[in-house]
Amino acid sequence: MLKEAGLFGSIDKVNEAIQFLIDLEPPEGYWIAFSGGKDSITIYELVKIAGVKFEAHYNFTTIDPPELVKFIKDNYSEVQIDKPKESFFKLVERKGYPTRQCRWCCDVLKEQGGSGRKIVTGIRKQESVKRSKRRMVEFCYKKKNTIYINPIIDWLDSDVWDFIKIQKLKYCCLYDQGWTRIGCLFCPMAGRERRLYEATLYPKYAKAFVLAFDKRLRIAKDRELRSAKRFSSGTEMFDYWINERHSEDPDQTVMFE
Ligand code: SF4
């Protein structure tokens, strides 16, 4: 248990999370869903303090900020980096772009692995309205015999940062550049402004999107899909997508099968 409160306002939350991990430890050990963000490094530290058995996995999506991937490789070499069968861009060629309403990419790139295991996550209620309804222990409705364990579900941002400070944990440099959350680049959930900002920061990725959309359009043309008539180039399609014009579009069925 953590004995010294130091900067940490609520030592009870730390001790509760640690005790919780000890009490629920499965014989085969936990599967840690590690993203490299502040919440993940917190749960990683907590499982280490708890002294429980675990293996940590990072789902490499191929649209991760390079700074984050470097941070994980430099500081968490024991975390297994799981690579997808197809890159995000290949998937876009095949499936079209993801949107807020149709986030096929999370399913394929982020939620693989850990079936039949107790998966420890760093999700917290404070992160979103949807997450505010989540609980500390949840049975997965998609994967059989899989249980999600969310030890820091009630922690606030300030609790996480206090813990990181008191434990002197290294964290990804993007936080010091003003990022409050770190995840996939150009995530449809991030909102238009954020994605436009990322396009200026990561022009090579923006270019890769345009190329993938070009290829997608060629496929759409071969299959005589309506999208082939809608866009004249990958650039036009990228502009439409990143500016979220599809959300105002009465003809949303232009989304691809
Ligand atoms: S881009 Fe967003 S929706 Fe897609 S996998 Fe990443 S986090 Fe999930």
PDB file of C-alpha atoms and ligand atoms in Angstrom:
ATOM      1  CA  MET A   1       0.000   0.000   0.000  1.00  0.00           C
ATOM      2  CA  LEU A   2       0.992   3.561  -0.548  1.00  0.00           C
ATOM      3  CA  LYS A   3       1.791   5.040   2.847  1.00  0.00           C
ATOM      4  CA  GLU A   4       2.742   8.631   2.095  1.00  0.00           C
ATOM      5  CA  ALA A   5       0.065  11.019   0.959  1.00  0.00           C
ATOM      6  CA  GLY A   6       2.523  13.716  -0.186  1.00  0.00           C
ATOM      7  CA  LEU A   7       0.934  15.586  -3.054  1.00  0.00           C
ATOM      8  CA  PHE A   8      -1.805  13.042  -3.382  1.00  0.00           C
ATOM      9  CA  GLY A   9      -5.094  14.355  -2.042  1.00  0.00           C
ATOM     10  CA  SER A  10      -6.899  11.071  -1.703  1.00  0.00           C
ATOM     11  CA  ILE A  11      -4.643   8.287  -0.551  1.00  0.00           C
ATOM     12  CA  ASP A  12      -7.765   6.186  -0.003  1.00  0.00           C
ATOM     13  CA  LYS A  13      -8.372   5.987  -3.730  1.00  0.00           C
ATOM     14  CA  VAL A  14      -4.883   4.574  -4.273  1.00  0.00           C
ATOM     15  CA  ASN A  15      -5.161   2.036  -1.505  1.00  0.00           C
ATOM     16  CA  GLU A  16      -8.644   1.044  -2.626  1.00  0.00           C
ATOM     17  CA  ALA A  17      -7.433   0.447  -6.208  1.00  0.00           C
ATOM     18  CA  ILE A  18      -4.460  -1.599  -4.992  1.00  0.00           C
ATOM     19  CA  GLN A  19      -6.574  -3.719  -2.637  1.00  0.00           C
ATOM     20  CA  PHE A  20      -9.123  -4.227  -5.386  1.00  0.00           C
ATOM     21  CA  LEU A  21      -6.433  -5.532  -7.758  1.00  0.00           C
ATOM     22  CA  ILE A  22      -5.117  -7.875  -5.064  1.00  0.00           C
ATOM     23  CA  ASP A  23      -8.579  -9.230  -4.238  1.00  0.00           C
ATOM     24  CA  LEU A  24      -9.603  -9.912  -7.844  1.00  0.00           C
ATOM     25  CA  GLU A  25      -6.283 -11.283  -9.112  1.00  0.00           C
ATOM     26  CA  PRO A  26      -6.939 -14.224 -11.435  1.00  0.00           C
ATOM     27  CA  PRO A  27      -4.540 -17.217 -11.343  1.00  0.00           C
ATOM     28  CA  GLU A  28      -3.399 -16.545 -14.928  1.00  0.00           C
ATOM     29  CA  GLY A  29      -2.820 -12.851 -14.159  1.00  0.00           C
ATOM     30  CA  TYR A  30      -4.405  -9.707 -15.532  1.00  0.00           C
ATOM     31  CA  TRP A  31      -4.362  -8.500 -19.124  1.00  0.00           C
ATOM     32  CA  ILE A  32      -3.492  -4.807 -19.004  1.00  0.00           C
ATOM     33  CA  ALA A  33      -4.948  -2.735 -21.847  1.00  0.00           C
ATOM     34  CA  PHE A  34      -2.093  -0.238 -22.056  1.00  0.00           C
ATOM     35  CA  SER A  35      -2.392   2.888 -24.211  1.00  0.00           C
ATOM     36  CA  GLY A  36       0.672   4.800 -23.026  1.00  0.00           C
ATOM     37  CA  GLY A  37      -1.466   7.700 -21.796  1.00  0.00           C
ATOM     38  CA  LYS A  38      -1.574   9.107 -18.258  1.00  0.00           C
ATOM     39  CA  ASP A  39      -4.317   6.732 -17.090  1.00  0.00           C
ATOM     40  CA  SER A  40      -2.484   3.721 -18.460  1.00  0.00           C
ATOM     41  CA  ILE A  41       0.810   4.537 -16.801  1.00  0.00           C
ATOM     42  CA  THR A  42      -1.164   4.950 -13.586  1.00  0.00           C
ATOM     43  CA  ILE A  43      -2.774   1.503 -13.747  1.00  0.00           C
ATOM     44  CA  TYR A  44       0.555   0.006 -14.766  1.00  0.00           C
ATOM     45  CA  GLU A  45       2.138   1.441 -11.628  1.00  0.00           C
ATOM     46  CA  LEU A  46      -0.792   0.286  -9.481  1.00  0.00           C
ATOM     47  CA  VAL A  47      -0.539  -3.345 -10.642  1.00  0.00           C
ATOM     48  CA  LYS A  48       3.185  -3.234  -9.934  1.00  0.00           C
ATOM     49  CA  ILE A  49       2.617  -1.881  -6.400  1.00  0.00           C
ATOM     50  CA  ALA A  50      -0.121  -4.496  -5.862  1.00  0.00           C
ATOM     51  CA  GLY A  51       2.396  -7.188  -6.759  1.00  0.00           C
ATOM     52  CA  VAL A  52      -0.130  -9.072  -8.898  1.00  0.00           C
ATOM     53  CA  LYS A  53       0.615 -11.138 -11.973  1.00  0.00           C
ATOM     54  CA  PHE A  54      -0.006  -9.356 -15.282  1.00  0.00           C
ATOM     55  CA  GLU A  55       0.948  -8.900 -18.900  1.00  0.00           C
ATOM     56  CA  ALA A  56       0.512  -5.557 -20.624  1.00  0.00           C
ATOM     57  CA  HIS A  57      -0.492  -5.058 -24.267  1.00  0.00           C
ATOM     58  CA  TYR A  58      -0.528  -1.997 -26.450  1.00  0.00           C
ATOM     59  CA  ASN A  59      -2.690  -2.064 -29.580  1.00  0.00           C
ATOM     60  CA  PHE A  60      -0.661  -0.357 -32.259  1.00  0.00           C
ATOM     61  CA  THR A  61      -3.250   1.227 -34.574  1.00  0.00           C
ATOM     62  CA  THR A  62      -0.808   2.685 -37.170  1.00  0.00           C
ATOM     63  CA  ILE A  63      -2.325   6.154 -36.595  1.00  0.00           C
ATOM     64  CA  ASP A  64      -0.739   6.616 -33.174  1.00  0.00           C
ATOM     65  CA  PRO A  65       1.196   9.822 -32.474  1.00  0.00           C
ATOM     66  CA  PRO A  66       4.861   8.923 -33.084  1.00  0.00           C
ATOM     67  CA  GLU A  67       5.831  10.626 -29.808  1.00  0.00           C
ATOM     68  CA  LEU A  68       3.580   8.214 -27.927  1.00  0.00           C
ATOM     69  CA  VAL A  69       5.000   5.118 -29.603  1.00  0.00           C
ATOM     70  CA  LYS A  70       8.533   6.322 -28.849  1.00  0.00           C
ATOM     71  CA  PHE A  71       7.582   6.978 -25.225  1.00  0.00           C
ATOM     72  CA  ILE A  72       6.268   3.427 -24.835  1.00  0.00           C
ATOM     73  CA  LYS A  73       9.293   1.852 -26.516  1.00  0.00           C
ATOM     74  CA  ASP A  74      11.718   3.916 -24.432  1.00  0.00           C
ATOM     75  CA  ASN A  75      10.009   3.460 -21.066  1.00  0.00           C
ATOM     76  CA  TYR A  76       7.824   0.360 -21.207  1.00  0.00           C
ATOM     77  CA  SER A  77       9.876  -2.201 -23.106  1.00  0.00           C
ATOM     78  CA  GLU A  78       8.057  -5.015 -21.282  1.00  0.00           C
ATOM     79  CA  VAL A  79       4.719  -3.942 -22.789  1.00  0.00           C
ATOM     80  CA  GLN A  80       3.866  -6.103 -25.771  1.00  0.00           C
ATOM     81  CA  ILE A  81       3.089  -4.069 -28.876  1.00  0.00           C
ATOM     82  CA  ASP A  82       0.345  -5.887 -30.790  1.00  0.00           C
ATOM     83  CA  LYS A  83       0.323  -4.983 -34.468  1.00  0.00           C
ATOM     84  CA  PRO A  84      -2.847  -5.208 -36.559  1.00  0.00           C
ATOM     85  CA  LYS A  85      -3.193  -7.568 -39.521  1.00  0.00           C
ATOM     86  CA  GLU A  86      -3.977  -4.584 -41.733  1.00  0.00           C
ATOM     87  CA  SER A  87      -2.975  -0.966 -41.214  1.00  0.00           C
ATOM     88  CA  PHE A  88      -5.627   1.692 -40.629  1.00  0.00           C
ATOM     89  CA  PHE A  89      -4.972   2.991 -44.143  1.00  0.00           C
ATOM     90  CA  LYS A  90      -5.457  -0.429 -45.765  1.00  0.00           C
ATOM     91  CA  LEU A  91      -8.695  -0.762 -43.848  1.00  0.00           C
ATOM     92  CA  VAL A  92      -9.851   2.638 -45.109  1.00  0.00           C
ATOM     93  CA  GLU A  93      -9.221   1.457 -48.666  1.00  0.00           C
ATOM     94  CA  ARG A  94     -11.441  -1.533 -48.025  1.00  0.00           C
ATOM     95  CA  LYS A  95     -14.100  -0.114 -45.731  1.00  0.00           C
ATOM     96  CA  GLY A  96     -14.205   3.642 -46.292  1.00  0.00           C
ATOM     97  CA  TYR A  97     -13.696   6.254 -43.613  1.00  0.00           C
ATOM     98  CA  PRO A  98     -14.844   5.857 -39.995  1.00  0.00           C
ATOM     99  CA  THR A  99     -17.226   8.435 -38.557  1.00  0.00           C
ATOM    100  CA  ARG A 100     -18.521   9.279 -35.109  1.00  0.00           C
ATOM    101  CA  GLN A 101     -21.613   7.180 -35.885  1.00  0.00           C
ATOM    102  CA  CYS A 102     -19.721   4.312 -37.481  1.00  0.00           C
ATOM    103  CA  ARG A 103     -16.469   3.723 -35.634  1.00  0.00           C
ATOM    104  CA  TRP A 104     -15.512   0.439 -37.171  1.00  0.00           C
ATOM    105  CA  CYS A 105     -11.816   1.104 -36.441  1.00  0.00           C
ATOM    106  CA  CYS A 106     -12.079   0.785 -32.631  1.00  0.00           C
ATOM    107  CA  ASP A 107     -13.525  -2.653 -33.008  1.00  0.00           C
ATOM    108  CA  VAL A 108     -10.822  -3.814 -35.404  1.00  0.00           C
ATOM    109  CA  LEU A 109      -7.785  -1.960 -34.075  1.00  0.00           C
ATOM    110  CA  LYS A 110      -8.362  -1.212 -30.403  1.00  0.00           C
ATOM    111  CA  GLU A 111     -10.569  -3.882 -28.937  1.00  0.00           C
ATOM    112  CA  GLN A 112      -8.783  -7.021 -29.983  1.00  0.00           C
ATOM    113  CA  GLY A 113      -7.032  -9.225 -27.462  1.00  0.00           C
ATOM    114  CA  GLY A 114      -7.713 -10.254 -23.904  1.00  0.00           C
ATOM    115  CA  SER A 115     -10.657 -12.562 -24.673  1.00  0.00           C
ATOM    116  CA  GLY A 116     -11.564 -14.738 -21.711  1.00  0.00           C
ATOM    117  CA  ARG A 117      -9.337 -12.699 -19.405  1.00  0.00           C
ATOM    118  CA  LYS A 118      -9.676 -10.080 -16.713  1.00  0.00           C
ATOM    119  CA  ILE A 119      -8.734  -6.905 -18.577  1.00  0.00           C
ATOM    120  CA  VAL A 120      -7.527  -3.953 -16.530  1.00  0.00           C
ATOM    121  CA  THR A 121      -8.269  -0.583 -18.115  1.00  0.00           C
ATOM    122  CA  GLY A 122      -7.589   3.020 -17.143  1.00  0.00           C
ATOM    123  CA  ILE A 123     -11.019   4.317 -18.027  1.00  0.00           C
ATOM    124  CA  ARG A 124     -12.519   6.944 -15.732  1.00  0.00           C
ATOM    125  CA  LYS A 125     -16.019   8.342 -15.285  1.00  0.00           C
ATOM    126  CA  GLN A 126     -14.759  11.896 -15.649  1.00  0.00           C
ATOM    127  CA  GLU A 127     -13.661  11.306 -19.255  1.00  0.00           C
ATOM    128  CA  SER A 128     -17.100  11.473 -20.885  1.00  0.00           C
ATOM    129  CA  VAL A 129     -20.838  11.292 -20.304  1.00  0.00           C
ATOM    130  CA  LYS A 130     -20.821   7.743 -21.685  1.00  0.00           C
ATOM    131  CA  ARG A 131     -18.005   6.692 -19.367  1.00  0.00           C
ATOM    132  CA  SER A 132     -19.723   8.284 -16.352  1.00  0.00           C
ATOM    133  CA  LYS A 133     -22.075   5.303 -16.431  1.00  0.00           C
ATOM    134  CA  ARG A 134     -19.279   2.725 -16.311  1.00  0.00           C
ATOM    135  CA  ARG A 135     -18.471   0.644 -13.239  1.00  0.00           C
ATOM    136  CA  MET A 136     -15.408  -0.757 -11.517  1.00  0.00           C
ATOM    137  CA  VAL A 137     -16.181  -4.327 -12.651  1.00  0.00           C
ATOM    138  CA  GLU A 138     -18.025  -5.079 -15.877  1.00  0.00           C
ATOM    139  CA  PHE A 139     -18.790  -8.210 -17.831  1.00  0.00           C
ATOM    140  CA  CYS A 140     -18.036  -7.844 -21.511  1.00  0.00           C
ATOM    141  CA  TYR A 141     -21.110  -8.377 -23.691  1.00  0.00           C
ATOM    142  CA  LYS A 142     -19.004  -8.930 -26.822  1.00  0.00           C
ATOM    143  CA  LYS A 143     -16.315 -11.353 -25.601  1.00  0.00           C
ATOM    144  CA  LYS A 144     -17.259 -14.473 -23.698  1.00  0.00           C
ATOM    145  CA  ASN A 145     -15.851 -14.877 -20.141  1.00  0.00           C
ATOM    146  CA  THR A 146     -14.155 -11.517 -20.333  1.00  0.00           C
ATOM    147  CA  ILE A 147     -14.321  -9.084 -17.432  1.00  0.00           C
ATOM    148  CA  TYR A 148     -13.233  -5.471 -17.403  1.00  0.00           C
ATOM    149  CA  ILE A 149     -11.594  -4.220 -14.225  1.00  0.00           C
ATOM    150  CA  ASN A 150     -11.464  -0.428 -13.986  1.00  0.00           C
ATOM    151  CA  PRO A 151      -9.551   0.373 -10.774  1.00  0.00           C
ATOM    152  CA  ILE A 152      -9.371   4.143 -11.280  1.00  0.00           C
ATOM    153  CA  ILE A 153     -12.930   4.608 -12.520  1.00  0.00           C
ATOM    154  CA  ASP A 154     -13.690   7.268  -9.866  1.00  0.00           C
ATOM    155  CA  TRP A 155     -10.401   9.120 -10.098  1.00  0.00           C
ATOM    156  CA  LEU A 156     -10.337  12.728 -11.261  1.00  0.00           C
ATOM    157  CA  ASP A 157      -7.721  14.157 -13.623  1.00  0.00           C
ATOM    158  CA  SER A 158      -6.098  15.783 -10.599  1.00  0.00           C
ATOM    159  CA  ASP A 159      -5.888  12.414  -8.792  1.00  0.00           C
ATOM    160  CA  VAL A 160      -4.091  10.909 -11.774  1.00  0.00           C
ATOM    161  CA  TRP A 161      -1.618  13.768 -12.107  1.00  0.00           C
ATOM    162  CA  ASP A 162      -0.969  13.821  -8.342  1.00  0.00           C
ATOM    163  CA  PHE A 163      -0.248  10.097  -8.436  1.00  0.00           C
ATOM    164  CA  ILE A 164       2.091  10.501 -11.420  1.00  0.00           C
ATOM    165  CA  LYS A 165       3.956  13.262  -9.562  1.00  0.00           C
ATOM    166  CA  ILE A 166       4.245  11.451  -6.258  1.00  0.00           C
ATOM    167  CA  GLN A 167       5.420   8.264  -7.948  1.00  0.00           C
ATOM    168  CA  LYS A 168       7.733  10.299 -10.214  1.00  0.00           C
ATOM    169  CA  LEU A 169       6.454   8.539 -13.316  1.00  0.00           C
ATOM    170  CA  LYS A 170       7.686   9.579 -16.730  1.00  0.00           C
ATOM    171  CA  TYR A 171       4.884  10.549 -19.106  1.00  0.00           C
ATOM    172  CA  CYS A 172       4.521  11.254 -22.821  1.00  0.00           C
ATOM    173  CA  CYS A 173       5.918  14.657 -23.854  1.00  0.00           C
ATOM    174  CA  LEU A 174       2.684  15.589 -25.663  1.00  0.00           C
ATOM    175  CA  TYR A 175       1.055  16.428 -22.323  1.00  0.00           C
ATOM    176  CA  ASP A 176       3.607  19.203 -21.829  1.00  0.00           C
ATOM    177  CA  GLN A 177       2.605  20.535 -25.253  1.00  0.00           C
ATOM    178  CA  GLY A 178      -0.972  21.064 -24.095  1.00  0.00           C
ATOM    179  CA  TRP A 179      -2.552  17.738 -25.010  1.00  0.00           C
ATOM    180  CA  THR A 180      -5.045  16.612 -22.373  1.00  0.00           C
ATOM    181  CA  ARG A 181      -5.799  13.242 -23.976  1.00  0.00           C
ATOM    182  CA  ILE A 182      -3.637  11.165 -26.255  1.00  0.00           C
ATOM    183  CA  GLY A 183      -5.047   8.655 -28.705  1.00  0.00           C
ATOM    184  CA  CYS A 184      -5.271   7.948 -32.401  1.00  0.00           C
ATOM    185  CA  LEU A 185      -4.532  10.830 -34.749  1.00  0.00           C
ATOM    186  CA  PHE A 186      -7.567  12.139 -36.649  1.00  0.00           C
ATOM    187  CA  CYS A 187      -9.965  10.152 -34.450  1.00  0.00           C
ATOM    188  CA  PRO A 188     -13.530  10.919 -35.577  1.00  0.00           C
ATOM    189  CA  MET A 189     -14.494  11.287 -31.908  1.00  0.00           C
ATOM    190  CA  ALA A 190     -12.007  14.113 -31.379  1.00  0.00           C
ATOM    191  CA  GLY A 191     -13.970  16.781 -33.231  1.00  0.00           C
ATOM    192  CA  ARG A 192     -13.282  18.921 -36.288  1.00  0.00           C
ATOM    193  CA  GLU A 193     -11.006  21.552 -34.681  1.00  0.00           C
ATOM    194  CA  ARG A 194      -8.776  18.973 -33.088  1.00  0.00           C
ATOM    195  CA  ARG A 195      -8.398  16.983 -36.272  1.00  0.00           C
ATOM    196  CA  LEU A 196      -7.613  20.063 -38.353  1.00  0.00           C
ATOM    197  CA  TYR A 197      -4.952  20.950 -35.799  1.00  0.00           C
ATOM    198  CA  GLU A 198      -3.482  17.453 -36.061  1.00  0.00           C
ATOM    199  CA  ALA A 199      -3.392  17.771 -39.857  1.00  0.00           C
ATOM    200  CA  THR A 200      -1.073  20.764 -39.461  1.00  0.00           C
ATOM    201  CA  LEU A 201       1.096  18.951 -36.899  1.00  0.00           C
ATOM    202  CA  TYR A 202       1.331  15.679 -38.826  1.00  0.00           C
ATOM    203  CA  PRO A 203       1.225  16.479 -42.561  1.00  0.00           C
ATOM    204  CA  LYS A 204       2.698  13.079 -43.483  1.00  0.00           C
ATOM    205  CA  TYR A 205      -0.258  11.347 -41.879  1.00  0.00           C
ATOM    206  CA  ALA A 206      -2.687  13.703 -43.608  1.00  0.00           C
ATOM    207  CA  LYS A 207      -1.007  12.780 -46.898  1.00  0.00           C
ATOM    208  CA  ALA A 208      -1.332   9.071 -46.087  1.00  0.00           C
ATOM    209  CA  PHE A 209      -5.067   9.627 -45.559  1.00  0.00           C
ATOM    210  CA  VAL A 210      -5.372  11.337 -48.931  1.00  0.00           C
ATOM    211  CA  LEU A 211      -3.562   8.429 -50.623  1.00  0.00           C
ATOM    212  CA  ALA A 212      -5.811   5.895 -48.870  1.00  0.00           C
ATOM    213  CA  PHE A 213      -8.884   7.876 -49.954  1.00  0.00           C
ATOM    214  CA  ASP A 214      -7.546   7.974 -53.543  1.00  0.00           C
ATOM    215  CA  LYS A 215      -7.284   4.193 -53.482  1.00  0.00           C
ATOM    216  CA  ARG A 216     -10.702   3.892 -51.885  1.00  0.00           C
ATOM    217  CA  LEU A 217     -12.178   5.973 -54.685  1.00  0.00           C
ATOM    218  CA  ARG A 218     -10.642   3.708 -57.325  1.00  0.00           C
ATOM    219  CA  ILE A 219     -12.256   0.713 -55.607  1.00  0.00           C
ATOM    220  CA  ALA A 220     -15.552   2.626 -55.378  1.00  0.00           C
ATOM    221  CA  LYS A 221     -15.357   3.375 -59.094  1.00  0.00           C
ATOM    222  CA  ASP A 222     -14.765  -0.292 -59.954  1.00  0.00           C
ATOM    223  CA  ARG A 223     -17.748  -1.271 -57.818  1.00  0.00           C
ATOM    224  CA  GLU A 224     -19.828   1.608 -59.140  1.00  0.00           C
ATOM    225  CA  LEU A 225     -20.516   2.929 -55.649  1.00  0.00           C
ATOM    226  CA  ARG A 226     -22.105   6.364 -55.360  1.00  0.00           C
ATOM    227  CA  SER A 227     -19.075   7.734 -53.546  1.00  0.00           C
ATOM    228  CA  ALA A 228     -17.121   7.424 -56.795  1.00  0.00           C
ATOM    229  CA  LYS A 229     -19.414  10.052 -58.301  1.00  0.00           C
ATOM    230  CA  ARG A 230     -19.450  12.163 -55.154  1.00  0.00           C
ATOM    231  CA  PHE A 231     -15.718  12.845 -54.928  1.00  0.00           C
ATOM    232  CA  SER A 232     -13.297  13.618 -57.692  1.00  0.00           C
ATOM    233  CA  SER A 233     -10.146  12.942 -55.648  1.00  0.00           C
ATOM    234  CA  GLY A 234      -8.771  11.672 -52.352  1.00  0.00           C
ATOM    235  CA  THR A 235      -8.029  15.270 -51.392  1.00  0.00           C
ATOM    236  CA  GLU A 236     -11.676  16.253 -51.840  1.00  0.00           C
ATOM    237  CA  MET A 237     -12.812  13.256 -49.855  1.00  0.00           C
ATOM    238  CA  PHE A 238     -10.305  14.010 -47.067  1.00  0.00           C
ATOM    239  CA  ASP A 239     -11.524  17.603 -46.900  1.00  0.00           C
ATOM    240  CA  TYR A 240     -15.137  16.431 -46.668  1.00  0.00           C
ATOM    241  CA  TRP A 241     -14.268  13.894 -43.962  1.00  0.00           C
ATOM    242  CA  ILE A 242     -11.975  16.002 -41.770  1.00  0.00           C
ATOM    243  CA  ASN A 243     -14.412  18.922 -41.830  1.00  0.00           C
ATOM    244  CA  GLU A 244     -17.179  16.552 -40.785  1.00  0.00           C
ATOM    245  CA  ARG A 245     -19.397  17.577 -43.701  1.00  0.00           C
ATOM    246  CA  HIS A 246     -20.863  14.094 -43.664  1.00  0.00           C
ATOM    247  CA  SER A 247     -22.583  14.944 -40.361  1.00  0.00           C
ATOM    248  CA  GLU A 248     -24.640  17.679 -42.077  1.00  0.00           C
ATOM    249  CA  ASP A 249     -25.114  15.730 -45.264  1.00  0.00           C
ATOM    250  CA  PRO A 250     -28.716  14.623 -45.899  1.00  0.00           C
ATOM    251  CA  ASP A 251     -27.343  11.781 -47.990  1.00  0.00           C
ATOM    252  CA  GLN A 252     -25.300  10.008 -45.330  1.00  0.00           C
ATOM    253  CA  THR A 253     -25.749   6.732 -47.146  1.00  0.00           C
ATOM    254  CA  VAL A 254     -22.702   7.695 -49.135  1.00  0.00           C
ATOM    255  CA  MET A 255     -20.862   5.894 -46.320  1.00  0.00           C
ATOM    256  CA  PHE A 256     -19.389   2.779 -47.781  1.00  0.00           C
ATOM    257  CA  GLU A 257     -20.206  -0.823 -47.235  1.00  0.00           C
TER     258      GLU A 257
HETATM  259  S1  SF4 B   1      -9.476   6.526 -34.531  1.00  0.00           S
HETATM  260 FE1  SF4 B   1     -10.820   6.761 -32.737  1.00  0.00          FE
HETATM  261  S2  SF4 B   1     -12.532   5.471 -33.233  1.00  0.00           S
HETATM  262 FE2  SF4 B   1     -10.824   4.786 -34.541  1.00  0.00          FE
HETATM  263  S3  SF4 B   1      -9.633   3.219 -33.406  1.00  0.00           S
HETATM  264 FE3  SF4 B   1      -8.749   5.127 -32.887  1.00  0.00          FE
HETATM  265  S4  SF4 B   1      -9.802   5.738 -30.988  1.00  0.00           S
HETATM  266 FE4  SF4 B   1     -11.085   4.208 -31.994  1.00  0.00          FE
END
